[in-house]
Each structure stands twice: as C-alpha cells, then as structure tokens.
PDB file of C-alpha atoms in Angstrom:
ATOM      1  CA  MET A  29      29.609 -13.555  40.033  1.00 38.00           C
ATOM      2  CA  PRO A  30      27.747 -13.068  36.686  1.00 38.00           C
ATOM      3  CA  SER A  31      29.663 -14.054  33.564  1.00 46.00           C
ATOM      4  CA  GLN A  32      30.633 -11.386  31.055  1.00 47.00           C
ATOM      5  CA  LEU A  33      28.213 -12.943  28.561  1.00 43.00           C
ATOM      6  CA  HIS A  34      25.435 -12.686  31.133  1.00 42.00           C
ATOM      7  CA  LEU A  35      26.140  -8.982  31.682  1.00 41.00           C
ATOM      8  CA  VAL A  36      26.255  -8.291  27.946  1.00 43.00           C
ATOM      9  CA  LEU A  37      22.940 -10.059  27.478  1.00 45.00           C
ATOM     10  CA  LEU A  38      21.337  -8.026  30.253  1.00 44.00           C
ATOM     11  CA  ALA A  39      22.583  -4.764  28.771  1.00 47.00           C
ATOM     12  CA  ALA A  40      21.588  -5.596  25.211  1.00 47.00           C
ATOM     13  CA  ALA A  41      18.182  -6.853  26.251  1.00 48.00           C
ATOM     14  CA  GLY A  42      17.407  -3.633  28.072  1.00 49.00           C
ATOM     15  CA  LEU A  43      15.416  -5.313  30.782  1.00 43.00           C
ATOM     16  CA  ALA A  44      13.452  -3.200  33.214  1.00 44.00           C
ATOM     17  CA  LEU A  45      15.025  -4.717  36.287  1.00 40.00           C
ATOM     18  CA  SER A  46      12.767  -2.841  38.650  1.00 43.00           C
ATOM     19  CA  ALA A  47       9.550  -4.157  37.077  1.00 52.00           C
ATOM     20  CA  CYS A  48       7.738  -6.961  38.831  1.00 59.00           C
ATOM     21  CA  THR A  49       5.188  -8.125  36.266  1.00 80.00           C
ATOM     22  CA  PRO A  50       5.158 -11.841  35.318  1.00 83.00           C
ATOM     23  CA  GLY A  51       6.293 -10.911  31.808  1.00 83.00           C
ATOM     24  CA  ASN A  52       9.326  -9.008  33.051  1.00 86.00           C
ATOM     25  CA  LYS A  53      10.204 -11.770  35.497  1.00 89.00           C
ATOM     26  CA  GLU A  54      10.061 -14.322  32.697  1.00 90.00           C
ATOM     27  CA  ALA A  55      12.288 -12.180  30.464  1.00 88.00           C
ATOM     28  CA  LYS A  56      14.810 -11.811  33.304  1.00 90.00           C
ATOM     29  CA  ARG A  57      14.695 -15.559  33.973  1.00 93.00           C
ATOM     30  CA  LEU A  58      15.354 -16.358  30.325  1.00 93.00           C
ATOM     31  CA  THR A  59      18.216 -13.865  30.167  1.00 92.00           C
ATOM     32  CA  THR A  60      19.860 -15.415  33.219  1.00 93.00           C
ATOM     33  CA  ALA A  61      19.357 -18.964  31.925  1.00 95.00           C
ATOM     34  CA  CYS A  62      20.676 -18.051  28.491  1.00 94.00           C
ATOM     35  CA  GLY A  63      23.740 -16.413  30.011  1.00 93.00           C
ATOM     36  CA  ALA A  64      24.359 -19.711  31.832  1.00 94.00           C
ATOM     37  CA  GLY A  65      24.331 -21.591  28.517  1.00 94.00           C
ATOM     38  CA  ASP A  66      20.732 -22.871  28.428  1.00 95.00           C
ATOM     39  CA  GLN A  67      20.113 -22.956  24.642  1.00 95.00           C
ATOM     40  CA  PRO A  68      16.314 -23.516  24.764  1.00 94.00           C
ATOM     41  CA  ALA A  69      16.128 -20.447  27.013  1.00 95.00           C
ATOM     42  CA  CYS A  70      18.234 -18.514  24.492  1.00 96.00           C
ATOM     43  CA  ASN A  71      15.790 -19.482  21.743  1.00 95.00           C
ATOM     44  CA  LYS A  72      12.821 -18.226  23.776  1.00 94.00           C
ATOM     45  CA  LEU A  73      14.704 -15.056  24.652  1.00 94.00           C
ATOM     46  CA  ALA A  74      15.420 -14.427  20.962  1.00 94.00           C
ATOM     47  CA  VAL A  75      11.698 -14.675  20.193  1.00 92.00           C
ATOM     48  CA  LYS A  76      10.985 -12.046  22.859  1.00 92.00           C
ATOM     49  CA  LEU A  77      13.727  -9.817  21.467  1.00 93.00           C
ATOM     50  CA  GLN A  78      12.109 -10.018  18.022  1.00 89.00           C
ATOM     51  CA  LYS A  79       8.719  -9.003  19.384  1.00 87.00           C
ATOM     52  CA  GLY A  80       9.946  -6.488  21.933  1.00 88.00           C
ATOM     53  CA  GLU A  81       7.937  -8.462  24.492  1.00 85.00           C
ATOM     54  CA  TYR A  82       8.790  -7.190  28.009  1.00 85.00           C
ATOM     55  CA  ILE A  83      12.240  -6.441  26.647  1.00 88.00           C
ATOM     56  CA  LEU A  84      13.689  -3.909  24.198  1.00 90.00           C
ATOM     57  CA  ARG A  85      13.366  -5.115  20.612  1.00 91.00           C
ATOM     58  CA  ASP A  86      16.723  -6.054  19.116  1.00 92.00           C
ATOM     59  CA  ASP A  87      16.598  -7.987  15.824  1.00 93.00           C
ATOM     60  CA  LYS A  88      20.377  -8.175  15.450  1.00 94.00           C
ATOM     61  CA  HIS A  89      20.793  -9.700  18.899  1.00 94.00           C
ATOM     62  CA  ALA A  90      17.883 -12.078  18.238  1.00 94.00           C
ATOM     63  CA  ALA A  91      19.554 -13.259  15.029  1.00 94.00           C
ATOM     64  CA  SER A  92      22.809 -14.019  16.853  1.00 95.00           C
ATOM     65  CA  LEU A  93      20.933 -16.047  19.461  1.00 96.00           C
ATOM     66  CA  PHE A  94      19.006 -17.979  16.805  1.00 96.00           C
ATOM     67  CA  GLN A  95      22.303 -18.742  15.082  1.00 95.00           C
ATOM     68  CA  ALA A  96      23.691 -20.140  18.324  1.00 96.00           C
ATOM     69  CA  THR A  97      20.616 -22.232  19.086  1.00 97.00           C
ATOM     70  CA  CYS A  98      20.522 -23.566  15.529  1.00 96.00           C
ATOM     71  CA  THR A  99      24.169 -24.592  15.793  1.00 95.00           C
ATOM     72  CA  SER A 100      23.374 -26.332  19.068  1.00 96.00           C
ATOM     73  CA  GLY A 101      20.735 -28.462  17.339  1.00 96.00           C
ATOM     74  CA  ILE A 102      17.461 -26.597  17.965  1.00 97.00           C
ATOM     75  CA  GLY A 103      15.446 -26.805  14.754  1.00 96.00           C
ATOM     76  CA  ASP A 104      13.180 -23.883  15.616  1.00 95.00           C
ATOM     77  CA  GLY A 105      16.236 -21.661  15.951  1.00 96.00           C
ATOM     78  CA  CYS A 106      17.255 -22.559  12.392  1.00 97.00           C
ATOM     79  CA  ALA A 107      13.742 -21.785  11.160  1.00 96.00           C
ATOM     80  CA  SER A 108      13.586 -18.412  12.904  1.00 95.00           C
ATOM     81  CA  LEU A 109      16.980 -17.352  11.578  1.00 96.00           C
ATOM     82  CA  GLY A 110      15.920 -18.506   8.111  1.00 96.00           C
ATOM     83  CA  VAL A 111      12.853 -16.271   8.219  1.00 94.00           C
ATOM     84  CA  MET A 112      14.998 -13.305   9.265  1.00 94.00           C
ATOM     85  CA  LEU A 113      17.338 -13.974   6.346  1.00 95.00           C
ATOM     86  CA  GLN A 114      14.379 -14.184   3.957  1.00 92.00           C
ATOM     87  CA  ARG A 115      13.213 -10.740   5.031  1.00 88.00           C
ATOM     88  CA  GLY A 116      16.563  -9.099   5.672  1.00 90.00           C
ATOM     89  CA  ARG A 117      15.454  -8.345   9.216  1.00 88.00           C
ATOM     90  CA  GLY A 118      18.364  -7.914  11.629  1.00 88.00           C
ATOM     91  CA  VAL A 119      20.654  -9.587   9.099  1.00 93.00           C
ATOM     92  CA  LYS A 120      21.558  -9.141   5.450  1.00 94.00           C
ATOM     93  CA  LYS A 121      18.925 -10.692   3.187  1.00 93.00           C
ATOM     94  CA  ASP A 122      20.013 -14.103   1.909  1.00 96.00           C
ATOM     95  CA  SER A 123      17.290 -16.388   0.530  1.00 94.00           C
ATOM     96  CA  VAL A 124      19.693 -19.180  -0.401  1.00 96.00           C
ATOM     97  CA  ARG A 125      21.064 -19.367   3.141  1.00 97.00           C
ATOM     98  CA  ALA A 126      17.485 -19.237   4.448  1.00 96.00           C
ATOM     99  CA  ALA A 127      16.566 -22.320   2.393  1.00 96.00           C
ATOM    100  CA  GLN A 128      19.616 -24.152   3.759  1.00 97.00           C
ATOM    101  CA  LEU A 129      18.552 -23.326   7.302  1.00 97.00           C
ATOM    102  CA  PHE A 130      15.019 -24.598   6.650  1.00 97.00           C
ATOM    103  CA  HIS A 131      16.517 -27.906   5.451  1.00 97.00           C
ATOM    104  CA  GLN A 132      18.710 -28.035   8.529  1.00 97.00           C
ATOM    105  CA  GLY A 133      15.913 -27.098  10.898  1.00 97.00           C
ATOM    106  CA  CYS A 134      13.476 -29.635   9.472  1.00 97.00           C
ATOM    107  CA  GLU A 135      16.038 -32.419   9.895  1.00 96.00           C
ATOM    108  CA  ARG A 136      16.222 -31.391  13.563  1.00 95.00           C
ATOM    109  CA  LYS A 137      12.441 -31.678  14.113  1.00 94.00           C
ATOM    110  CA  GLY A 138      11.809 -27.985  13.680  1.00 96.00           C
ATOM    111  CA  PHE A 139       8.289 -28.242  12.245  1.00 96.00           C
ATOM    112  CA  ASP A 140       8.110 -24.559  11.320  1.00 96.00           C
ATOM    113  CA  ALA A 141      11.221 -25.127   9.205  1.00 97.00           C
ATOM    114  CA  CYS A 142       9.504 -28.082   7.486  1.00 98.00           C
ATOM    115  CA  ALA A 143       6.468 -25.931   6.649  1.00 97.00           C
ATOM    116  CA  ARG A 144       8.553 -23.069   5.274  1.00 96.00           C
ATOM    117  CA  LEU A 145      10.698 -25.462   3.271  1.00 97.00           C
ATOM    118  CA  GLY A 146       7.496 -26.938   1.863  1.00 97.00           C
ATOM    119  CA  ILE A 147       6.429 -23.475   0.696  1.00 95.00           C
ATOM    120  CA  LEU A 148       9.734 -23.095  -1.151  1.00 96.00           C
ATOM    121  CA  TYR A 149       9.240 -26.438  -2.896  1.00 96.00           C
ATOM    122  CA  ARG A 150       5.627 -25.538  -3.662  1.00 94.00           C
ATOM    123  CA  THR A 151       6.509 -22.213  -5.274  1.00 93.00           C
ATOM    124  CA  GLY A 152       9.770 -23.305  -6.884  1.00 93.00           C
ATOM    125  CA  SER A 153      11.442 -20.434  -5.080  1.00 83.00           C
ATOM    126  CA  ILE A 154      15.182 -20.960  -4.465  1.00 90.00           C
ATOM    127  CA  VAL A 155      14.751 -24.749  -4.779  1.00 93.00           C
ATOM    128  CA  PRO A 156      13.303 -26.617  -7.810  1.00 94.00           C
ATOM    129  CA  ARG A 157       9.517 -26.968  -7.629  1.00 94.00           C
ATOM    130  CA  ASP A 158       8.483 -30.332  -6.220  1.00 95.00           C
ATOM    131  CA  ASP A 159       4.800 -30.613  -5.256  1.00 94.00           C
ATOM    132  CA  VAL A 160       5.135 -34.145  -3.880  1.00 95.00           C
ATOM    133  CA  ARG A 161       7.957 -33.090  -1.603  1.00 97.00           C
ATOM    134  CA  ALA A 162       6.044 -29.962  -0.549  1.00 96.00           C
ATOM    135  CA  ILE A 163       2.922 -31.929   0.408  1.00 96.00           C
ATOM    136  CA  SER A 164       5.025 -34.409   2.383  1.00 97.00           C
ATOM    137  CA  LEU A 165       6.647 -31.542   4.279  1.00 97.00           C
ATOM    138  CA  PHE A 166       3.269 -29.934   5.003  1.00 97.00           C
ATOM    139  CA  HIS A 167       2.024 -33.254   6.403  1.00 96.00           C
ATOM    140  CA  THR A 168       5.118 -33.545   8.594  1.00 97.00           C
ATOM    141  CA  ALA A 169       4.711 -29.980   9.854  1.00 96.00           C
ATOM    142  CA  CYS A 170       0.977 -30.327  10.484  1.00 94.00           C
ATOM    143  CA  ASP A 171       1.455 -33.632  12.303  1.00 94.00           C
ATOM    144  CA  GLY A 172       3.855 -31.690  14.514  1.00 94.00           C
ATOM    145  CA  ALA A 173       1.050 -29.202  15.288  1.00 91.00           C
ATOM    146  CA  ASN A 174       2.572 -26.455  13.139  1.00 93.00           C
ATOM    147  CA  ASP A 175      -0.080 -23.928  12.105  1.00 91.00           C
ATOM    148  CA  ILE A 176       1.567 -22.975   8.796  1.00 92.00           C
ATOM    149  CA  GLY A 177       1.837 -26.611   7.730  1.00 95.00           C
ATOM    150  CA  CYS A 178      -1.833 -27.254   8.541  1.00 94.00           C
ATOM    151  CA  ALA A 179      -2.914 -24.075   6.756  1.00 94.00           C
ATOM    152  CA  GLN A 180      -0.959 -24.900   3.615  1.00 94.00           C
ATOM    153  CA  LEU A 181      -2.280 -28.457   3.624  1.00 95.00           C
ATOM    154  CA  GLY A 182      -5.838 -27.219   4.142  1.00 95.00           C
ATOM    155  CA  THR A 183      -5.493 -24.870   1.186  1.00 94.00           C
ATOM    156  CA  LEU A 184      -4.411 -27.770  -1.033  1.00 95.00           C
ATOM    157  CA  TYR A 185      -7.384 -29.895   0.064  1.00 96.00           C
ATOM    158  CA  ALA A 186      -9.682 -26.959  -0.735  1.00 94.00           C
ATOM    159  CA  THR A 187      -8.334 -26.632  -4.284  1.00 92.00           C
ATOM    160  CA  GLY A 188      -7.605 -30.320  -4.906  1.00 94.00           C
ATOM    161  CA  ASP A 189      -4.124 -29.317  -5.980  1.00 91.00           C
ATOM    162  CA  GLY A 190      -1.853 -32.352  -5.601  1.00 91.00           C
ATOM    163  CA  VAL A 191      -4.333 -34.112  -3.289  1.00 93.00           C
ATOM    164  CA  THR A 192      -7.900 -35.379  -3.610  1.00 95.00           C
ATOM    165  CA  GLN A 193     -10.203 -32.399  -3.142  1.00 95.00           C
ATOM    166  CA  ASP A 194     -11.945 -32.628   0.226  1.00 96.00           C
ATOM    167  CA  PHE A 195     -13.725 -29.524   1.498  1.00 95.00           C
ATOM    168  CA  THR A 196     -14.537 -31.070   4.865  1.00 94.00           C
ATOM    169  CA  ARG A 197     -10.903 -31.966   5.507  1.00 95.00           C
ATOM    170  CA  ALA A 198      -9.834 -28.552   4.225  1.00 96.00           C
ATOM    171  CA  ALA A 199     -12.224 -26.819   6.626  1.00 95.00           C
ATOM    172  CA  GLU A 200     -10.947 -28.859   9.582  1.00 94.00           C
ATOM    173  CA  LEU A 201      -7.326 -27.986   8.855  1.00 95.00           C
ATOM    174  CA  LEU A 202      -7.955 -24.332   8.079  1.00 95.00           C
ATOM    175  CA  LYS A 203     -10.140 -23.877  11.145  1.00 92.00           C
ATOM    176  CA  LYS A 204      -7.506 -25.491  13.339  1.00 88.00           C
ATOM    177  CA  SER A 205      -4.729 -23.309  11.977  1.00 90.00           C
ATOM    178  CA  CYS A 206      -6.748 -20.076  12.089  1.00 89.00           C
ATOM    179  CA  VAL A 207      -8.983 -20.292  15.146  1.00 82.00           C
ATOM    180  CA  GLU A 208      -6.525 -22.136  17.375  1.00 77.00           C
ATOM    181  CA  LYS A 209      -3.212 -20.806  16.063  1.00 75.00           C
ATOM    182  CA  GLY A 210      -4.016 -17.613  14.166  1.00 76.00           C
ATOM    183  CA  ALA A 211      -2.215 -18.617  10.950  1.00 84.00           C
ATOM    184  CA  VAL A 212      -2.763 -16.000   8.253  1.00 89.00           C
ATOM    185  CA  VAL A 213      -3.091 -18.503   5.396  1.00 89.00           C
ATOM    186  CA  GLY A 214      -5.542 -20.561   7.429  1.00 92.00           C
ATOM    187  CA  CYS A 215      -7.771 -17.558   8.177  1.00 94.00           C
ATOM    188  CA  LEU A 216      -7.761 -16.425   4.559  1.00 94.00           C
ATOM    189  CA  GLY A 217      -8.608 -19.921   3.303  1.00 94.00           C
ATOM    190  CA  LEU A 218     -11.331 -20.402   5.903  1.00 95.00           C
ATOM    191  CA  GLY A 219     -12.828 -17.047   4.946  1.00 96.00           C
ATOM    192  CA  LYS A 220     -13.084 -18.133   1.326  1.00 95.00           C
ATOM    193  CA  LEU A 221     -14.757 -21.404   2.342  1.00 96.00           C
ATOM    194  CA  HIS A 222     -17.351 -19.490   4.395  1.00 97.00           C
ATOM    195  CA  ALA A 223     -17.927 -17.116   1.478  1.00 96.00           C
ATOM    196  CA  ALA A 224     -18.583 -20.049  -0.863  1.00 95.00           C
ATOM    197  CA  GLY A 225     -20.287 -22.292   1.698  1.00 96.00           C
ATOM    198  CA  THR A 226     -18.045 -25.244   0.848  1.00 94.00           C
ATOM    199  CA  GLY A 227     -17.210 -27.557   3.744  1.00 93.00           C
ATOM    200  CA  VAL A 228     -18.573 -25.018   6.241  1.00 94.00           C
ATOM    201  CA  LEU A 229     -21.670 -22.891   6.793  1.00 95.00           C
ATOM    202  CA  GLN A 230     -22.101 -20.233   4.112  1.00 97.00           C
ATOM    203  CA  SER A 231     -21.723 -16.949   5.941  1.00 97.00           C
ATOM    204  CA  ASP A 232     -20.486 -13.659   4.561  1.00 97.00           C
ATOM    205  CA  THR A 233     -20.233 -12.395   8.136  1.00 97.00           C
ATOM    206  CA  LEU A 234     -17.870 -15.193   9.196  1.00 97.00           C
ATOM    207  CA  ALA A 235     -15.933 -14.765   5.958  1.00 97.00           C
ATOM    208  CA  SER A 236     -15.403 -11.097   6.815  1.00 97.00           C
ATOM    209  CA  VAL A 237     -14.242 -12.002  10.329  1.00 96.00           C
ATOM    210  CA  MET A 238     -11.666 -14.408   8.889  1.00 95.00           C
ATOM    211  CA  TYR A 239     -10.428 -11.887   6.320  1.00 96.00           C
ATOM    212  CA  LEU A 240      -9.973  -9.316   9.060  1.00 95.00           C
ATOM    213  CA  ARG A 241      -7.931 -11.787  11.117  1.00 92.00           C
ATOM    214  CA  ALA A 242      -5.705 -12.471   8.117  1.00 93.00           C
ATOM    215  CA  CYS A 243      -5.265  -8.748   7.513  1.00 93.00           C
ATOM    216  CA  ARG A 244      -4.488  -7.861  11.124  1.00 89.00           C
ATOM    217  CA  ALA A 245      -2.222 -10.797  12.027  1.00 80.00           C
ATOM    218  CA  ASN A 246       1.415 -10.160  13.006  1.00 66.00           C
ATOM    219  CA  GLU A 247       2.504 -11.353   9.578  1.00 66.00           C
ATOM    220  CA  GLY A 248      -0.605  -9.975   7.904  1.00 68.00           C
ATOM    221  CA  ASP A 249      -1.564 -10.953   4.374  1.00 85.00           C
ATOM    222  CA  PRO A 250      -2.471  -8.106   1.991  1.00 93.00           C
ATOM    223  CA  GLU A 251      -4.911 -10.515   0.332  1.00 95.00           C
ATOM    224  CA  GLY A 252      -6.864 -10.585   3.607  1.00 95.00           C
ATOM    225  CA  CYS A 253      -6.978  -6.770   3.662  1.00 96.00           C
ATOM    226  CA  PHE A 254      -8.110  -6.748   0.017  1.00 97.00           C
ATOM    227  CA  GLN A 255     -10.897  -9.252   0.658  1.00 97.00           C
ATOM    228  CA  GLU A 256     -12.059  -7.252   3.685  1.00 97.00           C
ATOM    229  CA  GLY A 257     -12.063  -4.161   1.504  1.00 98.00           C
ATOM    230  CA  LEU A 258     -14.307  -5.947  -0.998  1.00 98.00           C
ATOM    231  CA  ALA A 259     -16.651  -6.923   1.845  1.00 98.00           C
ATOM    232  CA  PHE A 260     -17.082  -3.257   2.839  1.00 98.00           C
ATOM    233  CA  GLU A 261     -17.302  -2.098  -0.775  1.00 98.00           C
ATOM    234  CA  HIS A 262     -20.189  -4.469  -1.530  1.00 97.00           C
ATOM    235  CA  GLY A 263     -21.704  -4.720   1.945  1.00 97.00           C
ATOM    236  CA  LYS A 264     -21.171  -8.469   2.181  1.00 96.00           C
ATOM    237  CA  GLY A 265     -21.172  -9.610   5.804  1.00 96.00           C
ATOM    238  CA  VAL A 266     -20.633  -6.021   6.985  1.00 97.00           C
ATOM    239  CA  ARG A 267     -22.397  -2.721   6.442  1.00 97.00           C
ATOM    240  CA  GLN A 268     -21.496  -1.106   3.144  1.00 97.00           C
ATOM    241  CA  ASP A 269     -18.910   1.582   3.853  1.00 98.00           C
ATOM    242  CA  TYR A 270     -16.741   2.989   1.079  1.00 98.00           C
ATOM    243  CA  SER A 271     -14.506   4.813   3.554  1.00 98.00           C
ATOM    244  CA  ASP A 272     -13.591   1.546   5.312  1.00 98.00           C
ATOM    245  CA  ALA A 273     -13.232  -0.160   1.943  1.00 98.00           C
ATOM    246  CA  ALA A 274     -10.742   2.495   0.857  1.00 98.00           C
ATOM    247  CA  GLU A 275      -8.694   2.048   4.033  1.00 97.00           C
ATOM    248  CA  PHE A 276      -8.405  -1.709   3.552  1.00 97.00           C
ATOM    249  CA  PHE A 277      -7.616  -1.325  -0.152  1.00 98.00           C
ATOM    250  CA  ARG A 278      -4.929   1.221   0.752  1.00 97.00           C
ATOM    251  CA  GLU A 279      -3.345  -1.164   3.273  1.00 95.00           C
ATOM    252  CA  ALA A 280      -3.255  -3.956   0.711  1.00 96.00           C
ATOM    253  CA  CYS A 281      -2.050  -1.657  -2.062  1.00 97.00           C
ATOM    254  CA  ASP A 282       0.818  -0.438   0.110  1.00 95.00           C
ATOM    255  CA  GLU A 283       1.845  -4.094   0.399  1.00 92.00           C
ATOM    256  CA  ARG A 284       1.923  -4.407  -3.401  1.00 93.00           C
ATOM    257  CA  GLN A 285      -1.447  -6.112  -3.902  1.00 96.00           C
ATOM    258  CA  GLY A 286      -2.222  -4.860  -7.408  1.00 97.00           C
ATOM    259  CA  GLU A 287      -5.949  -5.572  -7.546  1.00 97.00           C
ATOM    260  CA  ALA A 288      -6.449  -3.625  -4.317  1.00 98.00           C
ATOM    261  CA  CYS A 289      -4.704  -0.637  -5.929  1.00 98.00           C
ATOM    262  CA  ALA A 290      -7.097  -0.897  -8.891  1.00 98.00           C
ATOM    263  CA  HIS A 291     -10.155  -0.855  -6.615  1.00 98.00           C
ATOM    264  CA  LEU A 292      -8.737   2.087  -4.662  1.00 98.00           C
ATOM    265  CA  ALA A 293      -8.198   3.936  -7.953  1.00 98.00           C
ATOM    266  CA  ASP A 294     -11.867   3.365  -8.852  1.00 98.00           C
ATOM    267  CA  LEU A 295     -12.928   4.883  -5.531  1.00 98.00           C
ATOM    268  CA  TYR A 296     -10.764   7.955  -6.223  1.00 98.00           C
ATOM    269  CA  ASP A 297     -12.421   8.288  -9.626  1.00 97.00           C
ATOM    270  CA  LYS A 298     -15.909   8.133  -8.108  1.00 97.00           C
ATOM    271  CA  GLY A 299     -15.149  10.059  -4.940  1.00 98.00           C
ATOM    272  CA  ALA A 300     -16.590   7.142  -2.960  1.00 97.00           C
ATOM    273  CA  GLY A 301     -15.208   6.986   0.582  1.00 97.00           C
ATOM    274  CA  VAL A 302     -12.377   9.337  -0.420  1.00 97.00           C
ATOM    275  CA  ARG A 303     -12.157  12.826  -1.889  1.00 97.00           C
ATOM    276  CA  GLN A 304     -12.524  12.591  -5.672  1.00 98.00           C
ATOM    277  CA  ASN A 305      -9.117  12.949  -7.259  1.00 97.00           C
ATOM    278  CA  THR A 306      -8.573  11.784 -10.833  1.00 97.00           C
ATOM    279  CA  THR A 307      -4.831  12.438 -10.677  1.00 97.00           C
ATOM    280  CA  ARG A 308      -4.458  10.197  -7.658  1.00 97.00           C
ATOM    281  CA  ALA A 309      -6.698   7.631  -9.344  1.00 97.00           C
ATOM    282  CA  THR A 310      -4.362   7.545 -12.338  1.00 97.00           C
ATOM    283  CA  ASP A 311      -1.265   7.243 -10.166  1.00 98.00           C
ATOM    284  CA  THR A 312      -2.827   4.452  -8.086  1.00 98.00           C
ATOM    285  CA  ARG A 313      -3.865   2.583 -11.237  1.00 97.00           C
ATOM    286  CA  LYS A 314      -0.242   2.788 -12.430  1.00 97.00           C
ATOM    287  CA  ARG A 315       0.797   1.146  -9.171  1.00 97.00           C
ATOM    288  CA  ALA A 316      -1.749  -1.619  -9.773  1.00 97.00           C
ATOM    289  CA  CYS A 317      -0.121  -2.340 -13.128  1.00 97.00           C
ATOM    290  CA  LEU A 318       3.365  -2.153 -11.615  1.00 97.00           C
ATOM    291  CA  TYR A 319       2.329  -4.700  -8.972  1.00 96.00           C
ATOM    292  CA  GLY A 320       1.155  -7.153 -11.621  1.00 95.00           C
ATOM    293  CA  TYR A 321      -2.568  -6.464 -12.055  1.00 96.00           C
ATOM    294  CA  ALA A 322      -2.660  -6.681 -15.857  1.00 95.00           C
ATOM    295  CA  PRO A 323      -6.302  -5.591 -16.518  1.00 96.00           C
ATOM    296  CA  VAL A 324      -5.435  -1.952 -15.765  1.00 95.00           C
ATOM    297  CA  CYS A 325      -2.178  -1.845 -17.711  1.00 96.00           C
ATOM    298  CA  PRO A 326      -2.183   0.312 -20.873  1.00 90.00           C
ATOM    299  CA  LYS A 327      -2.894  -1.678 -24.004  1.00 85.00           C
ATOM    300  CA  PRO A 328       0.069  -1.721 -26.437  1.00 80.00           C
ATOM    301  CA  LYS A 329      -0.579   0.381 -29.500  1.00 72.00           C
ATOM    302  CA  LYS A 330      -1.135  -1.570 -32.702  1.00 68.00           C
ATOM    303  CA  ALA A 331       1.377  -1.040 -35.419  1.00 59.00           C
ATOM    304  CA  ALA A 332       0.108   1.138 -38.269  1.00 54.00           C
TER     305      ALA A 332
END
C-alpha cells in the first residue's frame, strides 16, 4: 500500500499517469522512488519540478525536496536550494542563507555549490572578497566537470585576472563550458574571444552564435542579448538589421542592462528598426542611467 508521503508527492507533482512517454515514465519512477525514501531520486525529482519537465512545475515543492536532500548529505541539493534562495524563487529570498548552503554543499562534493561560492568570493557579495579562494573554488568545480566553474576559470585566464593570462587555456575552458555544457558565462566569453581572434579563430559569425546562445540560455545573460544586438546594429557576423537589434536591446534593457537601454534609446531617436518616438527615447535613456550607464546621465549643473 503506498505511503501517505508517496500519495502526497504524486498529487503535488501532478503527473499524467495515463501518459506513456519515456519522460513521463521517468518522472513517475522518480516520484515512487522518492516516496520510498531514495534521496538521490528526490533530488532529480526536484530538478524536474523546477523545470516543469514531464511534471507540473512546483517551485515550493522543489525547494522542500532540495532541503531534504541537502540535509541528507547531497551537495547538489544544497546548491540548488541556495540558488532558489538567492532568487527568491519558491522560497523567501535570503542571500546569507544561500551562501551558507553553498559552503555546505561544496564540503559535500557539490561542485555547483563550489562554483557559486567562488562567484561570491570573487564579487565580495555576502562574503568578504577573496580572489585566491575564488580561483581555488573554480578549479575544484571545473575539475569536477562543473560548467560554471570552468566558465569562470576560463574568463579569468582570458583577462589574466588573478592567474597568468593564457588565451589558449581560456579558449579551451570556455569552449568546453559553452559547447558541451551550455554555460552562459562560457558562451559569452567564447564569443568575445572569437570577436577579438585571441586564442581562437577570429570570426564575427561565430561570435554572434555564441552571444545568441548566452542570450537564449535558461539562465540567459542580458550581456549576451546586448552583444547580439550590437552585432545586428553594425552587421558584424550577421546581416545588418535594426529591427532585430532593437529586439535584442529591449530584452537586455528589460533585464537592467543599462548600455542596451542607451542603444535602444538611440534607435527610437533615429526611427531605426522602431517607430521614431523621442518621448520613448527619453524615457529609455532615463532607464539606462537608472541601471548604471553613466554616459547618458544628466550632467550636474555647475554652481553659479
């Protein structure tokens, strides 16, 4: 006879019991295994609940499962719950608790947790900035085949920030994280290398492809959308198309990328790719300033 927990899980998951596709069968199998106390199965089920993959999306339920798997010692569960707490998705936003979970998850061989903890140390967000510690964590994550760790490490090799600059090594890491894993940071970094021709073949076309991947990824980066907008605005690697440029700038602007807002405002002023509208141009330029793009902010008046 199914346990009460098993029945609750089935109801909350909203499984289509009559479906016979492999995806549905896998979701049903994970639900049954999780109800029987299989924590790795619970962790996989929580991932499906987050994505709504062959199962009704339920962030709150996913968070409770990640909490349980983290408590049971699964590092990836700690990492996933930490990300949800960072974003306030399914749970109340709590960046401090998220950082604690990344520490906990990394100690339990959760390589995604190591990578995300490294980002916190790199940015000095929540924890004191520590570049040496961040680089060590990125190495640990990348050695564990984590795409975010490899992407972050590749970016550092490209800039020579905290490590000896090595474009070839940077390209290898960024290519691995983008092409094989689809990491947003990796695709964005690889696009910039192709644009500059450092460590890889110079190709505006390949750069555009990488920017588009970064823009369209599940956790898309507005910087990728902005760069793709620039490609269409200037016809670099793609045909020049102000309408497409405006769409990409708008996507990035809506995600608080200030420079993209400024470029979109210019298009409104010119009536390029959009209907000319000086009022909208002014409003969009104000957003650019609000989002931190200083060149378009009003200059302070000099005292008389």
